[in-house]
Amino acid sequence: MKRYAIPGLFLVGVIAIVYVLISAGIGKQDENPLAQFATGSLAKLDFSGAGDPAGTDPFYLADGSARTLDTFKGKTILVNYWATWCAPCEKEMPSLGALQKARGGDTFEVVAISVDAAEDKEYAEQRLGQLGAPNIPFRIVTPEQYELVYDSGVQGFPTSILYGPDGKEIARLAGEADWSSFEAIGFIDALLER
């Protein structure tokens, strides 16, 4: 019996080590079913703020009237903070225009909010159309009105935050993405089917 005890213990030890290594390699599976869409240009999707409420501070329309993100309750929205002085923002804008064209409607909308200076407001509004997104209404917060930007936890531009119809965050992506890509359209479709 002793003859089999040491090899048996050795075998159990090897099996335990293999199990630990395989478990570490696989890692804990993300419990959010939407995490499967965090691939390609959406690889940086961050779900850690899921459930956080949208900011309540105002943004402004081209005519200067104030609105809040509460305006969009009942609709899934992709809020994109962008600026004309931000090259990645400008590069991403055509794909946001394409996403709005493909999926915009009663249940979904791209809400692009410019963070340009007040004196650049007209240029930013014009630039939005030039960048291939004339179908997205112009909205702005100037540096003097950044409360919404700060309350939303935006740390750089572009930043896109998805909110559900309940006004709660679903996910965010810091940096540019191709919002007209296969994975982005699939992600938006999955959100709209929930």
Coordinates of N, CA, C and O in Angstrom, one line a residue:
M1 N 0.8 -1.2 0.0 CA 0.0 0.0 0.0 C 0.9 1.3 0.0 O 0.5 2.2 -0.7
K2 N 2.0 1.2 0.8 CA 2.9 2.4 0.8 C 3.5 2.7 -0.5 O 3.8 3.8 -0.9
R3 N 3.6 1.6 -1.3 CA 4.2 1.7 -2.6 C 3.4 2.6 -3.5 O 3.9 3.3 -4.4
Y4 N 2.0 2.6 -3.3 CA 1.1 3.4 -4.2 C 0.8 4.8 -3.5 O 0.3 5.7 -4.2
A5 N 1.1 5.0 -2.3 CA 0.7 6.2 -1.6 C 1.5 7.4 -2.1 O 1.0 8.4 -2.4
I6 N 2.8 7.3 -2.2 CA 3.7 8.4 -2.7 C 3.3 8.8 -4.1 O 3.1 9.9 -4.4
P7 N 3.3 7.8 -5.1 CA 2.9 8.2 -6.4 C 1.5 8.8 -6.5 O 1.2 9.7 -7.3
G8 N 0.6 8.2 -5.7 CA -0.8 8.8 -5.7 C -0.8 10.2 -5.2 O -1.5 11.0 -5.7
L9 N -0.1 10.5 -4.1 CA 0.0 11.9 -3.6 C 0.6 12.8 -4.6 O 0.2 14.0 -4.8
F10 N 1.6 12.3 -5.3 CA 2.3 13.1 -6.3 C 1.3 13.4 -7.5 O 1.2 14.5 -8.0
L11 N 0.6 12.4 -7.9 CA -0.4 12.6 -9.0 C -1.5 13.6 -8.5 O -1.9 14.5 -9.3
V12 N -2.0 13.5 -7.3 CA -3.0 14.5 -6.8 C -2.4 15.9 -6.8 O -3.1 16.8 -7.2
G13 N -1.2 16.0 -6.4 CA -0.5 17.3 -6.4 C -0.4 17.9 -7.8 O -0.6 19.1 -8.1
V14 N 0.0 17.0 -8.8 CA 0.1 17.5 -10.2 C -1.3 17.9 -10.7 O -1.4 19.0 -11.4
I15 N -2.3 17.2 -10.4 CA -3.7 17.5 -10.9 C -4.1 18.8 -10.2 O -4.7 19.7 -10.9
A16 N -3.8 19.0 -9.0 CA -4.1 20.3 -8.3 C -3.4 21.5 -9.0 O -4.0 22.5 -9.2
I17 N -2.2 21.3 -9.3 CA -1.4 22.4 -9.9 C -1.9 22.7 -11.3 O -2.1 23.8 -11.7
V18 N -2.2 21.7 -12.1 CA -2.8 21.8 -13.4 C -4.1 22.6 -13.3 O -4.4 23.5 -14.1
Y19 N -5.0 22.2 -12.4 CA -6.3 22.8 -12.2 C -6.1 24.3 -11.9 O -6.8 25.2 -12.5
V20 N -5.2 24.7 -11.0 CA -5.0 26.1 -10.6 C -4.5 26.8 -11.9 O -4.9 28.0 -12.1
L21 N -3.5 26.3 -12.6 CA -3.0 27.0 -13.8 C -4.1 27.2 -14.9 O -4.2 28.2 -15.5
I22 N -4.9 26.2 -15.1 CA -6.0 26.3 -16.1 C -7.0 27.3 -15.6 O -7.4 28.2 -16.4
S23 N -7.3 27.3 -14.3 CA -8.3 28.3 -13.8 C -7.8 29.7 -13.9 O -8.5 30.6 -14.3
A24 N -6.5 29.9 -13.6 CA -5.9 31.2 -13.7 C -5.8 31.7 -15.2 O -6.1 32.8 -15.5
G25 N -5.6 30.7 -16.1 CA -5.5 31.1 -17.5 C -6.9 31.5 -18.1 O -7.0 32.4 -18.9
I26 N -7.9 30.8 -17.6 CA -9.2 31.1 -18.1 C -9.7 32.4 -17.5 O -10.3 33.2 -18.1
G27 N -9.4 32.6 -16.2 CA -9.9 33.8 -15.5 C -11.4 33.7 -15.2 O -12.1 32.8 -15.7
K28 N -11.8 34.6 -14.4 CA -13.2 34.7 -14.0 C -14.0 35.2 -15.2 O -13.6 36.3 -15.8
Q29 N -15.0 34.5 -15.6 CA -15.8 35.0 -16.7 C -16.6 36.2 -16.3 O -17.1 36.3 -15.2
D30 N -16.6 37.2 -17.2 CA -17.3 38.5 -17.0 C -18.8 38.1 -16.9 O -19.4 37.4 -17.7
E31 N -19.5 38.6 -15.8 CA -20.9 38.2 -15.6 C -21.8 39.1 -16.5 O -23.0 38.8 -16.6
N32 N -21.3 40.1 -17.1 CA -22.1 41.0 -17.9 C -22.2 40.3 -19.3 O -21.2 40.2 -20.0
P33 N -23.4 40.0 -19.7 CA -23.5 39.3 -21.1 C -23.1 40.2 -22.2 O -22.8 39.7 -23.3
L34 N -23.2 41.5 -22.0 CA -22.8 42.5 -23.1 C -21.3 42.5 -23.3 O -20.8 43.1 -24.2
A35 N -20.5 42.0 -22.3 CA -19.0 42.1 -22.4 C -18.5 41.3 -23.7 O -17.4 41.6 -24.1
Q36 N -19.3 40.4 -24.2 CA -18.9 39.7 -25.5 C -18.7 40.7 -26.6 O -18.0 40.4 -27.6
F37 N -19.3 41.9 -26.5 CA -19.1 42.9 -27.6 C -17.9 43.7 -27.5 O -17.6 44.6 -28.3
A38 N -17.1 43.5 -26.4 CA -15.9 44.3 -26.2 C -14.8 43.7 -27.0 O -13.8 43.2 -26.4
T39 N -14.9 43.8 -28.3 CA -13.9 43.3 -29.2 C -13.6 44.3 -30.3 O -14.4 45.3 -30.4
G40 N -12.6 44.1 -31.1 CA -12.3 45.1 -32.1 C -12.1 46.5 -31.6 O -11.5 46.7 -30.6
S41 N -12.8 47.4 -32.3 CA -12.6 48.8 -31.9 C -13.4 49.1 -30.6 O -13.2 50.2 -30.0
L42 N -14.2 48.2 -30.1 CA -14.9 48.3 -28.8 C -14.2 47.6 -27.7 O -14.8 47.4 -26.6
A43 N -13.0 47.2 -27.9 CA -12.3 46.4 -26.9 C -12.1 47.1 -25.6 O -12.0 46.4 -24.5
K44 N -12.2 48.4 -25.6 CA -12.0 49.2 -24.3 C -13.3 49.5 -23.7 O -13.4 50.3 -22.8
L45 N -14.4 48.8 -24.1 CA -15.7 49.0 -23.4 C -15.5 48.7 -21.9 O -14.9 47.7 -21.5
D46 N -16.0 49.6 -21.1 CA -15.9 49.5 -19.6 C -17.3 49.5 -19.0 O -18.1 50.4 -19.2
F47 N -17.6 48.4 -18.3 CA -18.9 48.2 -17.7 C -18.9 48.4 -16.2 O -19.9 48.2 -15.5
S48 N -17.8 48.9 -15.7 CA -17.7 49.1 -14.2 C -18.6 50.2 -13.7 O -18.9 50.1 -12.5
G49 N -19.1 51.1 -14.5 CA -20.0 52.1 -14.0 C -21.5 51.8 -14.3 O -22.3 52.6 -14.1
A50 N -21.7 50.6 -14.7 CA -23.1 50.2 -15.1 C -24.0 50.4 -13.9 O -23.7 50.0 -12.8
G51 N -25.1 51.1 -14.2 CA -26.1 51.4 -13.1 C -26.0 52.8 -12.6 O -26.9 53.2 -11.9
D52 N -24.9 53.5 -12.9 CA -24.7 54.8 -12.4 C -25.7 55.7 -13.2 O -25.9 55.6 -14.4
P53 N -26.3 56.7 -12.5 CA -27.3 57.6 -13.2 C -26.5 58.6 -14.1 O -25.4 59.0 -13.8
A54 N -27.2 59.0 -15.1 CA -26.7 60.0 -16.0 C -26.6 61.4 -15.2 O -27.4 61.6 -14.3
G55 N -25.7 62.2 -15.6 CA -25.6 63.5 -15.0 C -26.8 64.4 -15.2 O -27.5 64.2 -16.2
T56 N -27.1 65.3 -14.3 CA -28.3 66.1 -14.4 C -28.0 67.5 -14.8 O -28.9 68.3 -14.9
D57 N -26.7 67.9 -15.0 CA -26.3 69.2 -15.4 C -26.6 69.5 -16.8 O -26.7 68.5 -17.6
P58 N -26.8 70.7 -17.2 CA -27.2 71.0 -18.6 C -26.1 71.0 -19.6 O -25.0 71.1 -19.3
F59 N -26.6 70.7 -20.9 CA -25.8 71.0 -22.1 C -26.7 72.0 -22.8 O -27.8 72.3 -22.5
Y60 N -26.1 72.6 -23.9 CA -26.8 73.6 -24.6 C -27.0 73.3 -26.1 O -26.1 72.8 -26.7
L61 N -28.1 73.7 -26.7 CA -28.4 73.5 -28.1 C -27.8 74.7 -28.8 O -27.3 75.7 -28.2
A62 N -27.8 74.6 -30.2 CA -27.2 75.7 -31.0 C -27.9 77.0 -30.7 O -27.2 78.1 -30.8
D63 N -29.1 77.1 -30.4 CA -29.8 78.3 -30.1 C -29.6 78.9 -28.6 O -30.1 79.9 -28.2
G64 N -28.8 78.1 -27.9 CA -28.4 78.5 -26.5 C -29.4 78.0 -25.4 O -29.1 78.2 -24.2
S65 N -30.4 77.3 -25.8 CA -31.4 76.8 -24.8 C -30.8 75.6 -24.1 O -30.0 74.8 -24.7
A66 N -31.0 75.5 -22.8 CA -30.5 74.4 -22.0 C -31.3 73.2 -22.0 O -32.6 73.2 -22.1
R67 N -30.7 72.0 -22.0 CA -31.4 70.7 -21.9 C -30.5 69.8 -20.9 O -29.4 70.1 -20.7
T68 N -31.1 68.7 -20.5 CA -30.4 67.8 -19.7 C -30.6 66.4 -20.4 O -31.4 66.2 -21.2
L69 N -29.8 65.4 -19.9 CA -29.9 64.1 -20.5 C -31.2 63.4 -20.1 O -31.6 62.5 -20.7
D70 N -31.9 64.0 -19.1 CA -33.3 63.5 -18.8 C -34.2 63.7 -20.0 O -35.2 62.9 -20.1
T71 N -33.9 64.6 -20.9 CA -34.7 64.8 -22.1 C -34.9 63.4 -22.8 O -35.9 63.2 -23.5
F72 N -33.9 62.6 -22.7 CA -33.8 61.3 -23.5 C -34.3 60.1 -22.8 O -34.2 59.0 -23.3
K73 N -34.9 60.3 -21.6 CA -35.4 59.1 -20.8 C -36.4 58.4 -21.7 O -37.2 59.0 -22.4
G74 N -36.4 57.1 -21.6 CA -37.2 56.2 -22.4 C -36.6 55.8 -23.7 O -37.1 55.0 -24.5
K75 N -35.3 56.3 -23.9 CA -34.6 56.0 -25.1 C -33.2 55.6 -24.8 O -32.6 56.1 -23.8
T76 N -32.6 54.6 -25.5 CA -31.2 54.3 -25.3 C -30.4 55.4 -26.0 O -30.7 55.7 -27.2
I77 N -29.3 55.9 -25.4 CA -28.5 57.0 -26.0 C -27.0 56.7 -25.9 O -26.6 56.0 -24.9
L78 N -26.3 57.1 -26.9 CA -24.9 57.1 -26.9 C -24.4 58.5 -26.8 O -24.5 59.3 -27.8
V79 N -24.0 58.9 -25.6 CA -23.5 60.3 -25.4 C -22.0 60.3 -25.7 O -21.2 59.6 -25.1
N80 N -21.6 61.2 -26.7 CA -20.2 61.3 -27.1 C -19.7 62.7 -26.8 O -20.3 63.7 -27.4
Y81 N -18.7 62.8 -26.0 CA -18.1 64.1 -25.7 C -16.9 64.3 -26.7 O -16.0 63.4 -26.7
W82 N -16.9 65.3 -27.5 CA -16.0 65.5 -28.5 C -15.5 67.0 -28.6 O -16.2 67.9 -28.0
A83 N -14.5 67.3 -29.4 CA -14.1 68.7 -29.7 C -13.4 68.7 -31.0 O -12.9 67.8 -31.5
T84 N -13.4 69.9 -31.6 CA -12.8 70.1 -32.9 C -11.3 70.1 -32.8 O -10.6 69.8 -33.8
W85 N -10.7 70.4 -31.6 CA -9.3 70.4 -31.5 C -8.8 69.0 -31.1 O -7.6 68.8 -30.9
C86 N -9.6 68.0 -31.1 CA -9.3 66.6 -30.8 C -9.3 65.8 -32.0 O -10.4 65.4 -32.6
A87 N -8.1 65.4 -32.5 CA -8.0 64.6 -33.8 C -8.8 63.3 -33.7 O -9.5 62.9 -34.6
P88 N -8.6 62.5 -32.6 CA -9.4 61.2 -32.5 C -10.9 61.5 -32.5 O -11.7 60.6 -33.1
C89 N -11.4 62.6 -32.0 CA -12.8 62.9 -32.0 C -13.3 63.1 -33.4 O -14.3 62.6 -33.8
E90 N -12.5 63.9 -34.2 CA -12.9 64.1 -35.6 C -12.8 62.9 -36.4 O -13.6 62.6 -37.3
K91 N -11.8 62.0 -36.1 CA -11.7 60.7 -36.9 C -12.9 59.8 -36.6 O -13.4 59.1 -37.5
E92 N -13.4 59.9 -35.4 CA -14.5 59.0 -35.0 C -15.9 59.5 -35.5 O -16.9 58.7 -35.6
M93 N -16.0 60.8 -35.7 CA -17.4 61.4 -35.9 C -18.1 60.8 -37.1 O -19.3 60.6 -37.0
P94 N -17.5 60.5 -38.3 CA -18.2 59.9 -39.4 C -18.9 58.6 -39.0 O -20.0 58.3 -39.4
S95 N -18.2 57.8 -38.1 CA -18.9 56.5 -37.7 C -20.1 56.8 -36.8 O -21.0 56.0 -36.8
L96 N -20.0 57.8 -36.0 CA -21.2 58.2 -35.2 C -22.4 58.6 -36.0 O -23.5 58.3 -35.8
G97 N -22.0 59.4 -37.1 CA -23.1 59.8 -38.1 C -23.7 58.6 -38.7 O -24.9 58.5 -38.9
A98 N -22.9 57.6 -39.1 CA -23.3 56.4 -39.7 C -24.2 55.6 -38.8 O -25.2 55.0 -39.2
L99 N -23.8 55.5 -37.5 CA -24.6 54.8 -36.5 C -25.9 55.4 -36.3 O -27.0 54.8 -36.2
Q100 N -25.9 56.8 -36.2 CA -27.2 57.5 -36.1 C -28.1 57.2 -37.3 O -29.3 57.0 -37.1
K101 N -27.5 57.2 -38.5 CA -28.3 56.9 -39.7 C -28.9 55.5 -39.7 O -30.0 55.3 -40.0
A102 N -28.0 54.5 -39.2 CA -28.4 53.1 -39.2 C -29.4 52.8 -38.2 O -30.3 52.0 -38.4
R103 N -29.3 53.3 -37.0 CA -30.1 52.9 -35.8 C -30.8 54.0 -35.1 O -31.6 53.7 -34.2
G104 N -30.6 55.2 -35.5 CA -31.3 56.4 -34.8 C -32.8 56.3 -35.1 O -33.3 55.9 -36.1
G105 N -33.6 56.7 -34.0 CA -35.0 56.7 -34.2 C -35.7 56.9 -32.8 O -35.1 57.5 -31.9
D106 N -36.8 56.3 -32.7 CA -37.6 56.4 -31.4 C -37.0 55.7 -30.2 O -37.2 56.1 -29.1
T107 N -36.1 54.7 -30.4 CA -35.6 54.0 -29.3 C -34.1 54.2 -29.1 O -33.5 53.8 -28.1
F108 N -33.4 54.8 -30.1 CA -32.0 55.1 -29.9 C -31.6 56.4 -30.6 O -32.1 56.8 -31.6
E109 N -30.6 57.1 -30.0 CA -30.1 58.3 -30.5 C -28.6 58.5 -30.1 O -28.2 58.2 -29.0
V110 N -27.8 59.0 -31.0 CA -26.4 59.5 -30.8 C -26.6 60.9 -30.3 O -27.1 61.8 -31.0
V111 N -26.0 61.2 -29.1 CA -26.1 62.6 -28.5 C -24.6 63.0 -28.4 O -23.9 62.7 -27.5
A112 N -24.2 63.8 -29.5 CA -22.8 64.3 -29.5 C -22.8 65.7 -28.8 O -23.6 66.5 -29.1
I113 N -21.9 65.8 -27.8 CA -21.8 67.1 -27.0 C -20.4 67.6 -27.2 O -19.4 67.0 -26.8
S114 N -20.3 68.8 -27.9 CA -19.1 69.4 -28.1 C -18.6 70.1 -26.8 O -19.3 70.6 -26.0
V115 N -17.3 70.0 -26.6 CA -16.6 70.6 -25.4 C -15.7 71.8 -25.9 O -14.8 72.2 -25.2
D116 N -16.1 72.4 -27.0 CA -15.3 73.5 -27.6 C -15.6 74.8 -26.8 O -16.6 74.9 -26.1
A117 N -14.7 75.7 -26.9 CA -14.8 77.0 -26.2 C -16.0 77.8 -26.9 O -16.4 77.5 -28.0
A118 N -16.6 78.7 -26.1 CA -17.8 79.4 -26.5 C -17.5 80.2 -27.9 O -18.4 80.2 -28.7
E119 N -16.3 80.7 -28.0 CA -16.0 81.5 -29.2 C -15.8 80.5 -30.5 O -15.9 81.0 -31.6
D120 N -15.7 79.2 -30.2 CA -15.6 78.3 -31.3 C -16.9 77.5 -31.6 O -17.0 76.6 -32.4
K121 N -18.0 78.0 -31.0 CA -19.3 77.3 -31.1 C -19.8 77.2 -32.5 O -20.1 76.1 -33.0
E122 N -19.7 78.3 -33.3 CA -20.2 78.2 -34.7 C -19.3 77.3 -35.5 O -19.8 76.6 -36.4
Y123 N -18.0 77.4 -35.3 CA -17.1 76.5 -36.1 C -17.4 75.1 -35.7 O -17.4 74.2 -36.6
A124 N -17.6 74.8 -34.5 CA -17.9 73.4 -34.0 C -19.2 72.9 -34.7 O -19.2 71.7 -35.1
E125 N -20.2 73.7 -34.7 CA -21.4 73.3 -35.3 C -21.3 73.0 -36.8 O -21.8 72.0 -37.3
Q126 N -20.5 73.9 -37.5 CA -20.3 73.7 -38.9 C -19.4 72.4 -39.1 O -19.7 71.6 -40.0
R127 N -18.4 72.2 -38.2 CA -17.5 71.1 -38.4 C -18.2 69.8 -38.2 O -17.9 68.8 -38.9
L128 N -19.2 69.7 -37.3 CA -20.0 68.5 -37.1 C -20.6 68.0 -38.5 O -20.5 66.8 -38.8
G129 N -21.1 68.9 -39.3 CA -21.6 68.5 -40.6 C -20.5 68.1 -41.5 O -20.6 67.1 -42.3
Q130 N -19.4 68.8 -41.5 CA -18.3 68.5 -42.4 C -17.7 67.2 -42.1 O -17.1 66.5 -43.0
L131 N -17.8 66.7 -40.8 CA -17.2 65.5 -40.4 C -18.1 64.3 -40.7 O -17.8 63.1 -40.3
G132 N -19.2 64.5 -41.5 CA -20.0 63.4 -41.9 C -21.1 63.0 -40.9 O -21.6 61.9 -40.9
A133 N -21.4 64.0 -40.0 CA -22.5 63.8 -39.0 C -23.5 64.9 -39.0 O -23.9 65.4 -38.0
P134 N -24.0 65.3 -40.2 CA -25.0 66.4 -40.2 C -26.4 65.9 -39.7 O -27.2 66.8 -39.4
N135 N -26.6 64.6 -39.5 CA -27.8 64.1 -39.0 C -27.8 64.1 -37.4 O -28.8 63.6 -36.8
I136 N -26.8 64.5 -36.8 CA -26.7 64.6 -35.3 C -26.8 66.1 -34.9 O -26.0 66.9 -35.3
P137 N -27.9 66.4 -34.2 CA -28.1 67.8 -33.7 C -26.9 68.3 -32.9 O -26.3 67.5 -32.2
F138 N -26.5 69.6 -33.1 CA -25.4 70.2 -32.4 C -25.8 70.5 -30.9 O -26.8 71.0 -30.7
R139 N -24.9 70.1 -30.0 CA -25.1 70.3 -28.6 C -23.7 70.7 -28.1 O -22.7 70.2 -28.6
I140 N -23.6 71.5 -27.0 CA -22.3 72.0 -26.6 C -22.3 72.3 -25.0 O -23.4 72.6 -24.5
V141 N -21.2 72.1 -24.4 CA -20.9 72.6 -23.1 C -19.6 73.3 -23.2 O -18.6 72.7 -23.7
T142 N -19.5 74.5 -22.9 CA -18.2 75.2 -22.9 C -17.4 75.0 -21.7 O -18.0 74.5 -20.7
P143 N -16.1 75.3 -21.6 CA -15.4 75.0 -20.4 C -15.9 75.7 -19.1 O -15.8 75.2 -18.1
E144 N -16.7 76.8 -19.3 CA -17.3 77.4 -18.1 C -18.5 76.6 -17.6 O -19.0 76.8 -16.6
Q145 N -19.0 75.7 -18.5 CA -20.2 74.9 -18.2 C -19.9 73.4 -18.1 O -20.7 72.6 -18.4
Y146 N -18.7 73.0 -17.7 CA -18.3 71.6 -17.7 C -18.9 70.7 -16.6 O -18.4 69.6 -16.5
E147 N -19.8 71.2 -15.8 CA -20.3 70.3 -14.8 C -20.8 69.0 -15.3 O -20.5 68.0 -14.6
L148 N -21.5 68.9 -16.4 CA -21.9 67.7 -16.9 C -20.8 66.7 -17.3 O -20.8 65.5 -17.0
V149 N -19.7 67.3 -17.8 CA -18.5 66.5 -18.2 C -17.9 65.9 -16.9 O -17.6 64.8 -16.9
Y150 N -17.7 66.8 -15.9 CA -17.2 66.3 -14.6 C -18.1 65.3 -13.9 O -17.6 64.2 -13.5
D151 N -19.4 65.6 -13.9 CA -20.3 64.6 -13.2 C -20.4 63.3 -13.9 O -20.7 62.3 -13.3
S152 N -20.1 63.3 -15.2 CA -20.1 62.1 -16.0 C -18.8 61.3 -15.9 O -18.7 60.2 -16.4
G153 N -17.9 61.8 -15.2 CA -16.6 61.1 -15.0 C -15.7 61.1 -16.2 O -14.9 60.2 -16.4
V154 N -15.9 62.0 -17.2 CA -15.1 62.0 -18.4 C -13.7 62.5 -18.1 O -13.6 63.6 -17.5
Q155 N -12.7 61.8 -18.5 CA -11.3 62.2 -18.2 C -10.5 62.5 -19.4 O -9.4 62.9 -19.3
G156 N -11.1 62.3 -20.6 CA -10.4 62.7 -21.8 C -11.4 62.6 -23.0 O -12.6 62.2 -22.8
F157 N -11.0 63.0 -24.1 CA -11.8 63.1 -25.3 C -11.2 62.3 -26.4 O -10.0 62.3 -26.6
P158 N -12.0 61.6 -27.2 CA -13.5 61.5 -27.0 C -13.8 60.4 -25.9 O -13.0 59.5 -25.7
T159 N -14.9 60.6 -25.3 CA -15.5 59.6 -24.4 C -16.9 59.4 -24.8 O -17.6 60.3 -25.0
S160 N -17.3 58.1 -24.9 CA -18.7 57.8 -25.3 C -19.3 57.0 -24.1 O -18.7 56.1 -23.6
I161 N -20.5 57.4 -23.7 CA -21.2 56.7 -22.6 C -22.6 56.3 -23.1 O -23.3 57.1 -23.6
L162 N -22.9 55.0 -22.9 CA -24.2 54.5 -23.3 C -25.1 54.5 -22.1 O -24.7 54.0 -21.0
Y163 N -26.3 55.1 -22.2 CA -27.3 55.1 -21.2 C -28.5 54.3 -21.7 O -28.9 54.5 -22.8
G164 N -29.1 53.6 -20.8 CA -30.4 52.9 -21.1 C -31.6 53.8 -21.0 O -31.5 55.0 -20.6
P165 N -32.8 53.3 -21.4 CA -34.0 54.1 -21.3 C -34.3 54.6 -19.9 O -35.0 55.6 -19.7
D166 N -33.7 53.9 -18.9 CA -33.9 54.3 -17.5 C -33.0 55.4 -17.0 O -33.0 55.9 -15.9
G167 N -32.1 55.9 -17.9 CA -31.1 56.9 -17.6 C -29.9 56.4 -16.8 O -29.1 57.2 -16.3
K168 N -29.7 55.1 -16.8 CA -28.6 54.5 -16.1 C -27.5 54.1 -17.1 O -27.8 53.6 -18.2
E169 N -26.3 54.3 -16.7 CA -25.2 53.9 -17.5 C -25.1 52.4 -17.8 O -25.4 51.6 -16.9
I170 N -24.8 52.0 -19.0 CA -24.7 50.7 -19.5 C -23.2 50.4 -19.6 O -22.7 49.4 -19.1
A171 N -22.5 51.2 -20.3 CA -21.0 51.1 -20.5 C -20.5 52.4 -21.0 O -21.2 53.3 -21.4
R172 N -19.2 52.5 -21.0 CA -18.5 53.6 -21.6 C -17.2 53.2 -22.3 O -16.7 52.1 -22.0
L173 N -16.8 54.1 -23.2 CA -15.5 53.8 -23.9 C -14.7 55.1 -24.0 O -15.2 56.1 -24.5
A174 N -13.6 55.1 -23.4 CA -12.7 56.3 -23.5 C -11.8 56.1 -24.7 O -11.1 55.0 -24.8
G175 N -11.7 57.1 -25.6 CA -11.0 57.0 -26.8 C -11.9 56.7 -28.0 O -13.1 56.6 -27.8
E176 N -11.3 56.8 -29.1 CA -12.1 56.6 -30.4 C -12.5 55.2 -30.6 O -11.8 54.2 -30.2
A177 N -13.5 55.0 -31.3 CA -14.0 53.7 -31.8 C -14.7 53.9 -33.1 O -15.1 55.0 -33.5
D178 N -14.8 52.8 -33.8 CA -15.5 52.7 -35.1 C -17.0 52.3 -34.7 O -17.3 51.1 -34.6
W179 N -17.8 53.3 -34.6 CA -19.2 53.0 -34.2 C -20.1 52.5 -35.3 O -21.2 52.2 -35.1
S180 N -19.5 52.4 -36.5 CA -20.3 51.8 -37.6 C -19.8 50.4 -37.9 O -20.2 49.7 -38.8
S181 N -18.9 49.9 -37.0 CA -18.3 48.5 -37.2 C -19.4 47.4 -36.9 O -20.4 47.7 -36.3
F182 N -19.1 46.2 -37.3 CA -19.9 45.1 -37.1 C -20.2 44.9 -35.6 O -21.3 44.7 -35.2
E183 N -19.1 45.0 -34.8 CA -19.3 44.8 -33.4 C -20.1 45.9 -32.7 O -20.9 45.6 -31.8
A184 N -19.9 47.1 -33.2 CA -20.7 48.2 -32.6 C -22.2 48.1 -33.0 O -23.0 48.3 -32.1
I185 N -22.5 47.8 -34.2 CA -23.9 47.7 -34.6 C -24.5 46.5 -33.8 O -25.6 46.6 -33.3
G186 N -23.8 45.4 -33.7 CA -24.2 44.3 -32.9 C -24.5 44.6 -31.5 O -25.5 44.2 -30.9
F187 N -23.6 45.4 -30.9 CA -23.8 45.9 -29.5 C -25.0 46.7 -29.4 O -25.8 46.5 -28.5
I188 N -25.2 47.7 -30.2 CA -26.4 48.5 -30.2 C -27.7 47.7 -30.4 O -28.7 47.9 -29.6
D189 N -27.6 46.8 -31.3 CA -28.8 45.9 -31.5 C -29.1 45.1 -30.3 O -30.3 44.9 -29.9
A190 N -28.1 44.6 -29.6 CA -28.3 43.8 -28.4 C -28.9 44.6 -27.3 O -29.8 44.2 -26.6
L191 N -28.5 45.9 -27.2 CA -29.1 46.8 -26.2 C -30.5 47.1 -26.5 O -31.4 47.1 -25.6
L192 N -30.8 47.3 -27.8 CA -32.2 47.6 -28.2 C -33.2 46.4 -28.1 O -34.4 46.6 -27.9
E193 N -32.6 45.2 -28.1 CA -33.5 44.0 -28.0 C -33.7 43.6 -26.5 O -34.6 42.8 -26.3
R194 N -33.0 44.2 -25.6 CA -33.2 43.9 -24.2 C -34.5 44.4 -23.6 O -35.1 45.3 -24.0

